[in-house]
Amino acid sequence: WAEFSAWLDRIGSLDVPVINPVPLLRWNADKRYLLALELAGVPVVPTRFVEAGQIMPALEACGWRDLVVKPTVSGGAWDTLRLKPAEFSARAAELELLARKHTLMLQPYLPEVETDGEWSLVYFGSEFSHAVRKRPKAGDFRVQEKHGGGHERAEPGVELVAQGRAVLAALPGLGFDTCLYARVDGVVSGGRLLLMELEVLEPHHLSFERWQLIDRAPHGPHVEALVHALGEVDERCLVELHRGPA
């Protein structure tokens, strides 16, 4: 994290062009941004943030019967644990060590991840592009491919797309007027999207490396929105983006 933060400082000082602005990237690198979004009115999976010395009292106080613990700066389910109250005492030393290394976040485990799946809604600007639905492998809770999870193209309803767009609409109120690409991750619970993560930093499922997931017309809205966001108008850009890698 220290190296990445220093790199952000450097590209900011050199005025290197980036698609999403450096202040937004820095803010998004630490999942404590969820608190700011929740305060802005975005429905978020219930989350508690804890430091060293707080982990065991926080686990006992939260009252959740099945929960996930992970660092606020992490990706790919790194150092992520799923726990039940019967395991708290036996894993106390492990948890305290983890809390000494990172600020941690606690969230209830949502069974919708296994049933309906975790949604990833991709936007260019405020234009919806495409969506995938991710599920863990049997017996696991992590949806990432490296942990055996899988994903498939999915077609969200109009309401779900609008709820994802509402997450992005909260950004200007937090001081971020420009967001040219974003992935909104969440689960549908009780008929509404609960935000698990807003990803504007690493564009997995935002690139066109998996073109089979983005099987739309050559001049579909997702391509035109991206080109417009980048300030490009050349017809060749549309053709190359649709073609994808060889």
PDB file of C-alpha atoms in Angstrom:
ATOM      1  CA  TRP A   1       0.000   0.000   0.000  1.00  0.00           C
ATOM      2  CA  ALA A   2       2.803   2.415   0.853  1.00  0.00           C
ATOM      3  CA  GLU A   3       4.418   1.837  -2.544  1.00  0.00           C
ATOM      4  CA  PHE A   4       1.134   2.248  -4.376  1.00  0.00           C
ATOM      5  CA  SER A   5       0.339   5.432  -2.475  1.00  0.00           C
ATOM      6  CA  ALA A   6       3.760   6.823  -3.364  1.00  0.00           C
ATOM      7  CA  TRP A   7       3.141   5.917  -7.004  1.00  0.00           C
ATOM      8  CA  LEU A   8      -0.148   7.833  -6.931  1.00  0.00           C
ATOM      9  CA  ASP A   9       1.715  10.812  -5.479  1.00  0.00           C
ATOM     10  CA  ARG A  10       4.235  10.608  -8.299  1.00  0.00           C
ATOM     11  CA  ILE A  11       1.787  10.417 -11.184  1.00  0.00           C
ATOM     12  CA  GLY A  12      -0.211  13.211  -9.573  1.00  0.00           C
ATOM     13  CA  SER A  13       2.852  15.447  -9.290  1.00  0.00           C
ATOM     14  CA  LEU A  14       3.828  14.721 -12.904  1.00  0.00           C
ATOM     15  CA  ASP A  15       0.284  15.412 -14.124  1.00  0.00           C
ATOM     16  CA  VAL A  16       0.187  12.031 -15.847  1.00  0.00           C
ATOM     17  CA  PRO A  17      -3.178  11.539 -17.599  1.00  0.00           C
ATOM     18  CA  VAL A  18      -5.320   8.885 -15.923  1.00  0.00           C
ATOM     19  CA  ILE A  19      -8.862   7.846 -16.786  1.00  0.00           C
ATOM     20  CA  ASN A  20     -10.224   8.179 -13.260  1.00  0.00           C
ATOM     21  CA  PRO A  21      -8.598  11.041 -11.313  1.00  0.00           C
ATOM     22  CA  VAL A  22      -5.902  10.343  -8.735  1.00  0.00           C
ATOM     23  CA  PRO A  23      -7.900  11.612  -5.712  1.00  0.00           C
ATOM     24  CA  LEU A  24     -10.713   9.219  -6.602  1.00  0.00           C
ATOM     25  CA  LEU A  25      -8.254   6.321  -6.990  1.00  0.00           C
ATOM     26  CA  ARG A  26      -6.697   7.041  -3.607  1.00  0.00           C
ATOM     27  CA  TRP A  27     -10.104   7.268  -1.901  1.00  0.00           C
ATOM     28  CA  ASN A  28     -11.242   4.015  -3.508  1.00  0.00           C
ATOM     29  CA  ALA A  29      -8.144   2.068  -2.440  1.00  0.00           C
ATOM     30  CA  ASP A  30      -9.372   1.834   1.162  1.00  0.00           C
ATOM     31  CA  LYS A  31     -12.797   0.279   1.680  1.00  0.00           C
ATOM     32  CA  ARG A  32     -13.582   2.727   4.454  1.00  0.00           C
ATOM     33  CA  TYR A  33     -15.102   4.667   1.561  1.00  0.00           C
ATOM     34  CA  LEU A  34     -18.180   2.505   2.218  1.00  0.00           C
ATOM     35  CA  LEU A  35     -18.894   4.601   5.297  1.00  0.00           C
ATOM     36  CA  ALA A  36     -18.929   7.799   3.238  1.00  0.00           C
ATOM     37  CA  LEU A  37     -21.260   6.242   0.685  1.00  0.00           C
ATOM     38  CA  GLU A  38     -23.580   4.980   3.396  1.00  0.00           C
ATOM     39  CA  LEU A  39     -23.729   8.450   4.946  1.00  0.00           C
ATOM     40  CA  ALA A  40     -24.580   9.743   1.470  1.00  0.00           C
ATOM     41  CA  GLY A  41     -27.625   7.476   1.411  1.00  0.00           C
ATOM     42  CA  VAL A  42     -26.312   4.483  -0.520  1.00  0.00           C
ATOM     43  CA  PRO A  43     -27.602   1.129   0.823  1.00  0.00           C
ATOM     44  CA  VAL A  44     -24.467  -0.709   1.961  1.00  0.00           C
ATOM     45  CA  VAL A  45     -23.936  -4.147   3.465  1.00  0.00           C
ATOM     46  CA  PRO A  46     -23.710  -3.509   7.248  1.00  0.00           C
ATOM     47  CA  THR A  47     -20.036  -2.879   8.023  1.00  0.00           C
ATOM     48  CA  ARG A  48     -17.948  -2.223  11.113  1.00  0.00           C
ATOM     49  CA  PHE A  49     -14.332  -1.055  11.008  1.00  0.00           C
ATOM     50  CA  VAL A  50     -11.922  -2.132  13.735  1.00  0.00           C
ATOM     51  CA  GLU A  51      -8.291  -1.603  14.731  1.00  0.00           C
ATOM     52  CA  ALA A  52      -5.860  -3.662  16.787  1.00  0.00           C
ATOM     53  CA  GLY A  53      -7.209  -4.407  20.253  1.00  0.00           C
ATOM     54  CA  GLN A  54     -10.819  -3.980  19.106  1.00  0.00           C
ATOM     55  CA  ILE A  55     -11.397  -7.121  17.079  1.00  0.00           C
ATOM     56  CA  MET A  56     -12.673  -9.502  19.760  1.00  0.00           C
ATOM     57  CA  PRO A  57     -15.049  -7.026  21.446  1.00  0.00           C
ATOM     58  CA  ALA A  58     -16.330  -6.015  18.017  1.00  0.00           C
ATOM     59  CA  LEU A  59     -16.987  -9.626  17.021  1.00  0.00           C
ATOM     60  CA  GLU A  60     -18.911 -10.255  20.207  1.00  0.00           C
ATOM     61  CA  ALA A  61     -20.904  -7.027  19.933  1.00  0.00           C
ATOM     62  CA  CYS A  62     -21.953  -7.274  16.302  1.00  0.00           C
ATOM     63  CA  GLY A  63     -24.395 -10.126  16.917  1.00  0.00           C
ATOM     64  CA  TRP A  64     -23.961 -11.647  13.460  1.00  0.00           C
ATOM     65  CA  ARG A  65     -24.123 -15.450  13.375  1.00  0.00           C
ATOM     66  CA  ASP A  66     -22.048 -15.738  10.210  1.00  0.00           C
ATOM     67  CA  LEU A  67     -19.627 -13.018   9.176  1.00  0.00           C
ATOM     68  CA  VAL A  68     -16.717 -12.055   6.971  1.00  0.00           C
ATOM     69  CA  VAL A  69     -13.530 -10.355   8.189  1.00  0.00           C
ATOM     70  CA  LYS A  70     -11.115  -8.683   5.771  1.00  0.00           C
ATOM     71  CA  PRO A  71      -8.638  -5.790   5.551  1.00  0.00           C
ATOM     72  CA  THR A  72      -9.924  -2.464   4.297  1.00  0.00           C
ATOM     73  CA  VAL A  73      -7.058  -2.368   1.792  1.00  0.00           C
ATOM     74  CA  SER A  74      -7.225  -5.658  -0.050  1.00  0.00           C
ATOM     75  CA  GLY A  75      -8.323  -7.369  -3.220  1.00  0.00           C
ATOM     76  CA  GLY A  76      -9.097 -10.853  -4.460  1.00  0.00           C
ATOM     77  CA  ALA A  77     -10.244 -12.034  -0.998  1.00  0.00           C
ATOM     78  CA  TRP A  78      -6.707 -11.539   0.344  1.00  0.00           C
ATOM     79  CA  ASP A  79      -6.542 -12.222   4.102  1.00  0.00           C
ATOM     80  CA  THR A  80     -10.314 -12.670   4.091  1.00  0.00           C
ATOM     81  CA  LEU A  81     -11.946 -14.989   6.639  1.00  0.00           C
ATOM     82  CA  ARG A  82     -15.438 -16.303   7.207  1.00  0.00           C
ATOM     83  CA  LEU A  83     -16.280 -16.932  10.859  1.00  0.00           C
ATOM     84  CA  LYS A  84     -19.049 -18.094  13.140  1.00  0.00           C
ATOM     85  CA  PRO A  85     -19.238 -17.248  16.855  1.00  0.00           C
ATOM     86  CA  ALA A  86     -18.147 -20.741  17.902  1.00  0.00           C
ATOM     87  CA  GLU A  87     -14.781 -20.053  16.213  1.00  0.00           C
ATOM     88  CA  PHE A  88     -14.029 -16.676  17.789  1.00  0.00           C
ATOM     89  CA  SER A  89     -12.058 -17.920  20.792  1.00  0.00           C
ATOM     90  CA  ALA A  90     -10.042 -20.511  18.901  1.00  0.00           C
ATOM     91  CA  ARG A  91      -8.986 -17.946  16.286  1.00  0.00           C
ATOM     92  CA  ALA A  92      -8.482 -14.992  18.619  1.00  0.00           C
ATOM     93  CA  ALA A  93      -4.682 -14.906  18.227  1.00  0.00           C
ATOM     94  CA  GLU A  94      -4.926 -15.128  14.435  1.00  0.00           C
ATOM     95  CA  LEU A  95      -7.502 -12.349  14.340  1.00  0.00           C
ATOM     96  CA  GLU A  96      -5.546 -10.057  16.627  1.00  0.00           C
ATOM     97  CA  LEU A  97      -2.412 -10.556  14.514  1.00  0.00           C
ATOM     98  CA  LEU A  98      -4.410  -9.667  11.418  1.00  0.00           C
ATOM     99  CA  ALA A  99      -5.759  -6.547  13.136  1.00  0.00           C
ATOM    100  CA  ARG A 100      -2.240  -5.445  14.011  1.00  0.00           C
ATOM    101  CA  LYS A 101      -1.318  -5.582  10.323  1.00  0.00           C
ATOM    102  CA  HIS A 102      -4.439  -3.945   8.887  1.00  0.00           C
ATOM    103  CA  THR A 103      -7.531  -1.974   9.677  1.00  0.00           C
ATOM    104  CA  LEU A 104     -10.231  -4.636   9.434  1.00  0.00           C
ATOM    105  CA  MET A 105     -13.844  -4.587   8.369  1.00  0.00           C
ATOM    106  CA  LEU A 106     -16.569  -6.897   9.617  1.00  0.00           C
ATOM    107  CA  GLN A 107     -19.652  -7.703   7.557  1.00  0.00           C
ATOM    108  CA  PRO A 108     -22.410 -10.272   7.900  1.00  0.00           C
ATOM    109  CA  TYR A 109     -22.142 -13.108   5.425  1.00  0.00           C
ATOM    110  CA  LEU A 110     -25.056 -12.828   3.031  1.00  0.00           C
ATOM    111  CA  PRO A 111     -26.426 -16.173   1.791  1.00  0.00           C
ATOM    112  CA  GLU A 112     -27.626 -14.416  -1.377  1.00  0.00           C
ATOM    113  CA  VAL A 113     -24.023 -14.677  -2.584  1.00  0.00           C
ATOM    114  CA  GLU A 114     -24.523 -18.422  -2.988  1.00  0.00           C
ATOM    115  CA  THR A 115     -28.105 -18.338  -4.272  1.00  0.00           C
ATOM    116  CA  ASP A 116     -28.783 -15.274  -6.402  1.00  0.00           C
ATOM    117  CA  GLY A 117     -25.076 -14.483  -6.709  1.00  0.00           C
ATOM    118  CA  GLU A 118     -23.025 -11.310  -6.378  1.00  0.00           C
ATOM    119  CA  TRP A 119     -23.782  -8.795  -9.115  1.00  0.00           C
ATOM    120  CA  SER A 120     -21.121  -6.756 -10.877  1.00  0.00           C
ATOM    121  CA  LEU A 121     -22.628  -3.859 -12.834  1.00  0.00           C
ATOM    122  CA  VAL A 122     -20.233  -2.028 -15.140  1.00  0.00           C
ATOM    123  CA  TYR A 123     -20.664   1.602 -16.151  1.00  0.00           C
ATOM    124  CA  PHE A 124     -18.744   3.955 -18.429  1.00  0.00           C
ATOM    125  CA  GLY A 125     -19.531   7.429 -17.255  1.00  0.00           C
ATOM    126  CA  SER A 126     -23.094   6.969 -16.064  1.00  0.00           C
ATOM    127  CA  GLU A 127     -23.908   4.695 -19.011  1.00  0.00           C
ATOM    128  CA  PHE A 128     -24.597   1.069 -18.115  1.00  0.00           C
ATOM    129  CA  SER A 129     -22.465  -1.310 -20.180  1.00  0.00           C
ATOM    130  CA  HIS A 130     -22.822  -4.902 -19.025  1.00  0.00           C
ATOM    131  CA  ALA A 131     -23.157  -7.123 -15.981  1.00  0.00           C
ATOM    132  CA  VAL A 132     -21.921 -10.428 -14.670  1.00  0.00           C
ATOM    133  CA  ARG A 133     -23.121 -12.520 -11.771  1.00  0.00           C
ATOM    134  CA  LYS A 134     -20.532 -14.278  -9.607  1.00  0.00           C
ATOM    135  CA  ARG A 135     -20.909 -17.261  -7.304  1.00  0.00           C
ATOM    136  CA  PRO A 136     -18.486 -19.224  -5.101  1.00  0.00           C
ATOM    137  CA  LYS A 137     -17.682 -22.855  -5.667  1.00  0.00           C
ATOM    138  CA  ALA A 138     -19.507 -25.372  -3.499  1.00  0.00           C
ATOM    139  CA  GLY A 139     -18.258 -25.250   0.084  1.00  0.00           C
ATOM    140  CA  ASP A 140     -16.534 -21.858  -0.284  1.00  0.00           C
ATOM    141  CA  PHE A 141     -17.644 -18.252   0.129  1.00  0.00           C
ATOM    142  CA  ARG A 142     -15.248 -16.452  -2.202  1.00  0.00           C
ATOM    143  CA  VAL A 143     -16.445 -15.646  -5.712  1.00  0.00           C
ATOM    144  CA  GLN A 144     -13.026 -14.967  -7.247  1.00  0.00           C
ATOM    145  CA  GLU A 145     -11.846 -17.303  -9.998  1.00  0.00           C
ATOM    146  CA  LYS A 146      -8.569 -18.057  -8.234  1.00  0.00           C
ATOM    147  CA  HIS A 147     -10.594 -19.485  -5.353  1.00  0.00           C
ATOM    148  CA  GLY A 148     -12.749 -21.597  -7.637  1.00  0.00           C
ATOM    149  CA  GLY A 149     -15.577 -19.118  -8.077  1.00  0.00           C
ATOM    150  CA  GLY A 150     -17.298 -18.592 -11.379  1.00  0.00           C
ATOM    151  CA  HIS A 151     -19.170 -15.892 -13.229  1.00  0.00           C
ATOM    152  CA  GLU A 152     -21.604 -15.611 -16.083  1.00  0.00           C
ATOM    153  CA  ARG A 153     -23.077 -12.890 -18.185  1.00  0.00           C
ATOM    154  CA  ALA A 154     -26.318 -11.633 -16.688  1.00  0.00           C
ATOM    155  CA  GLU A 155     -29.051  -9.219 -17.692  1.00  0.00           C
ATOM    156  CA  PRO A 156     -30.130  -7.061 -14.749  1.00  0.00           C
ATOM    157  CA  GLY A 157     -33.526  -5.447 -14.735  1.00  0.00           C
ATOM    158  CA  VAL A 158     -34.054  -1.746 -15.260  1.00  0.00           C
ATOM    159  CA  GLU A 159     -34.465  -1.172 -11.524  1.00  0.00           C
ATOM    160  CA  LEU A 160     -31.190  -2.877 -10.644  1.00  0.00           C
ATOM    161  CA  VAL A 161     -29.327  -0.852 -13.266  1.00  0.00           C
ATOM    162  CA  ALA A 162     -30.850   2.311 -11.811  1.00  0.00           C
ATOM    163  CA  GLN A 163     -29.808   1.331  -8.285  1.00  0.00           C
ATOM    164  CA  GLY A 164     -26.251   0.811  -9.467  1.00  0.00           C
ATOM    165  CA  ARG A 165     -26.289   4.184 -11.192  1.00  0.00           C
ATOM    166  CA  ALA A 166     -27.511   5.767  -7.949  1.00  0.00           C
ATOM    167  CA  VAL A 167     -24.279   4.650  -6.281  1.00  0.00           C
ATOM    168  CA  LEU A 168     -22.290   6.634  -8.846  1.00  0.00           C
ATOM    169  CA  ALA A 169     -24.624   9.593  -8.452  1.00  0.00           C
ATOM    170  CA  ALA A 170     -23.421   9.936  -4.847  1.00  0.00           C
ATOM    171  CA  LEU A 171     -19.821  10.635  -5.901  1.00  0.00           C
ATOM    172  CA  PRO A 172     -20.151  14.337  -6.808  1.00  0.00           C
ATOM    173  CA  GLY A 173     -21.492  15.022  -3.320  1.00  0.00           C
ATOM    174  CA  LEU A 174     -18.298  13.485  -1.952  1.00  0.00           C
ATOM    175  CA  GLY A 175     -16.099  15.736  -4.086  1.00  0.00           C
ATOM    176  CA  PHE A 176     -15.587  13.492  -7.100  1.00  0.00           C
ATOM    177  CA  ASP A 177     -17.122  15.029 -10.184  1.00  0.00           C
ATOM    178  CA  THR A 178     -15.390  12.723 -12.673  1.00  0.00           C
ATOM    179  CA  CYS A 179     -15.734   8.943 -12.750  1.00  0.00           C
ATOM    180  CA  LEU A 180     -15.269   7.531 -16.230  1.00  0.00           C
ATOM    181  CA  TYR A 181     -15.435   3.832 -15.400  1.00  0.00           C
ATOM    182  CA  ALA A 182     -16.821   1.928 -12.445  1.00  0.00           C
ATOM    183  CA  ARG A 183     -17.909  -1.502 -11.332  1.00  0.00           C
ATOM    184  CA  VAL A 184     -20.681  -1.662  -8.752  1.00  0.00           C
ATOM    185  CA  ASP A 185     -20.619  -4.924  -6.790  1.00  0.00           C
ATOM    186  CA  GLY A 186     -23.450  -6.004  -4.541  1.00  0.00           C
ATOM    187  CA  VAL A 187     -26.193  -8.435  -3.708  1.00  0.00           C
ATOM    188  CA  VAL A 188     -29.931  -8.040  -4.017  1.00  0.00           C
ATOM    189  CA  SER A 189     -31.563  -8.474  -0.619  1.00  0.00           C
ATOM    190  CA  GLY A 190     -35.136  -7.557   0.148  1.00  0.00           C
ATOM    191  CA  GLY A 191     -35.563  -6.213  -3.366  1.00  0.00           C
ATOM    192  CA  ARG A 192     -32.740  -3.674  -3.214  1.00  0.00           C
ATOM    193  CA  LEU A 193     -29.088  -3.657  -4.124  1.00  0.00           C
ATOM    194  CA  LEU A 194     -26.769  -3.689  -1.106  1.00  0.00           C
ATOM    195  CA  LEU A 195     -23.362  -2.341  -2.063  1.00  0.00           C
ATOM    196  CA  MET A 196     -20.432  -4.586  -1.253  1.00  0.00           C
ATOM    197  CA  GLU A 197     -17.802  -2.699  -3.217  1.00  0.00           C
ATOM    198  CA  LEU A 198     -17.520   0.216  -5.631  1.00  0.00           C
ATOM    199  CA  GLU A 199     -14.533  -0.480  -7.852  1.00  0.00           C
ATOM    200  CA  VAL A 200     -13.115   2.487  -9.750  1.00  0.00           C
ATOM    201  CA  LEU A 201      -9.467   1.560  -9.257  1.00  0.00           C
ATOM    202  CA  GLU A 202      -8.760  -1.826 -10.842  1.00  0.00           C
ATOM    203  CA  PRO A 203     -10.906  -2.375 -13.902  1.00  0.00           C
ATOM    204  CA  HIS A 204     -11.532  -6.126 -13.783  1.00  0.00           C
ATOM    205  CA  HIS A 205     -14.600  -6.784 -15.955  1.00  0.00           C
ATOM    206  CA  LEU A 206     -14.155  -3.280 -17.325  1.00  0.00           C
ATOM    207  CA  SER A 207     -11.628  -4.137 -20.006  1.00  0.00           C
ATOM    208  CA  PHE A 208     -12.588  -5.896 -23.195  1.00  0.00           C
ATOM    209  CA  GLU A 209     -10.400  -8.951 -22.628  1.00  0.00           C
ATOM    210  CA  ARG A 210     -13.530 -11.109 -22.157  1.00  0.00           C
ATOM    211  CA  TRP A 211     -15.481  -9.908 -25.144  1.00  0.00           C
ATOM    212  CA  GLN A 212     -17.886 -12.841 -24.954  1.00  0.00           C
ATOM    213  CA  LEU A 213     -19.382 -11.167 -21.877  1.00  0.00           C
ATOM    214  CA  ILE A 214     -20.018  -7.988 -23.831  1.00  0.00           C
ATOM    215  CA  ASP A 215     -21.698  -9.335 -26.929  1.00  0.00           C
ATOM    216  CA  ARG A 216     -23.453  -6.281 -28.258  1.00  0.00           C
ATOM    217  CA  ALA A 217     -23.751  -4.301 -31.461  1.00  0.00           C
ATOM    218  CA  PRO A 218     -20.599  -2.621 -32.868  1.00  0.00           C
ATOM    219  CA  HIS A 219     -21.903   0.812 -31.913  1.00  0.00           C
ATOM    220  CA  GLY A 220     -23.630  -0.231 -28.716  1.00  0.00           C
ATOM    221  CA  PRO A 221     -24.036   2.302 -25.895  1.00  0.00           C
ATOM    222  CA  HIS A 222     -21.244   0.828 -23.791  1.00  0.00           C
ATOM    223  CA  VAL A 223     -18.652   1.424 -26.518  1.00  0.00           C
ATOM    224  CA  GLU A 224     -19.910   4.888 -27.390  1.00  0.00           C
ATOM    225  CA  ALA A 225     -20.016   5.877 -23.714  1.00  0.00           C
ATOM    226  CA  LEU A 226     -16.411   4.796 -23.192  1.00  0.00           C
ATOM    227  CA  VAL A 227     -15.176   6.594 -26.278  1.00  0.00           C
ATOM    228  CA  HIS A 228     -17.083   9.724 -25.275  1.00  0.00           C
ATOM    229  CA  ALA A 229     -15.638   9.520 -21.766  1.00  0.00           C
ATOM    230  CA  LEU A 230     -12.131   9.369 -23.168  1.00  0.00           C
ATOM    231  CA  GLY A 231     -12.807  12.347 -25.395  1.00  0.00           C
ATOM    232  CA  GLU A 232     -12.338  10.331 -28.582  1.00  0.00           C
ATOM    233  CA  VAL A 233     -14.557  10.699 -31.630  1.00  0.00           C
ATOM    234  CA  ASP A 234     -12.605   8.846 -34.297  1.00  0.00           C
ATOM    235  CA  GLU A 235     -14.665   6.072 -35.870  1.00  0.00           C
ATOM    236  CA  ARG A 236     -11.618   3.814 -35.761  1.00  0.00           C
ATOM    237  CA  CYS A 237     -11.798   3.807 -31.956  1.00  0.00           C
ATOM    238  CA  LEU A 238     -15.277   2.330 -32.069  1.00  0.00           C
ATOM    239  CA  VAL A 239     -14.156  -0.357 -34.514  1.00  0.00           C
ATOM    240  CA  GLU A 240     -11.076  -1.333 -32.509  1.00  0.00           C
ATOM    241  CA  LEU A 241     -12.926  -1.440 -29.197  1.00  0.00           C
ATOM    242  CA  HIS A 242     -15.612  -3.678 -30.639  1.00  0.00           C
ATOM    243  CA  ARG A 243     -13.102  -5.967 -32.281  1.00  0.00           C
ATOM    244  CA  GLY A 244     -11.234  -6.577 -29.038  1.00  0.00           C
ATOM    245  CA  PRO A 245      -7.812  -8.256 -28.803  1.00  0.00           C
ATOM    246  CA  ALA A 246      -6.730 -10.633 -31.539  1.00  0.00           C
TER     247      ALA A 246
END
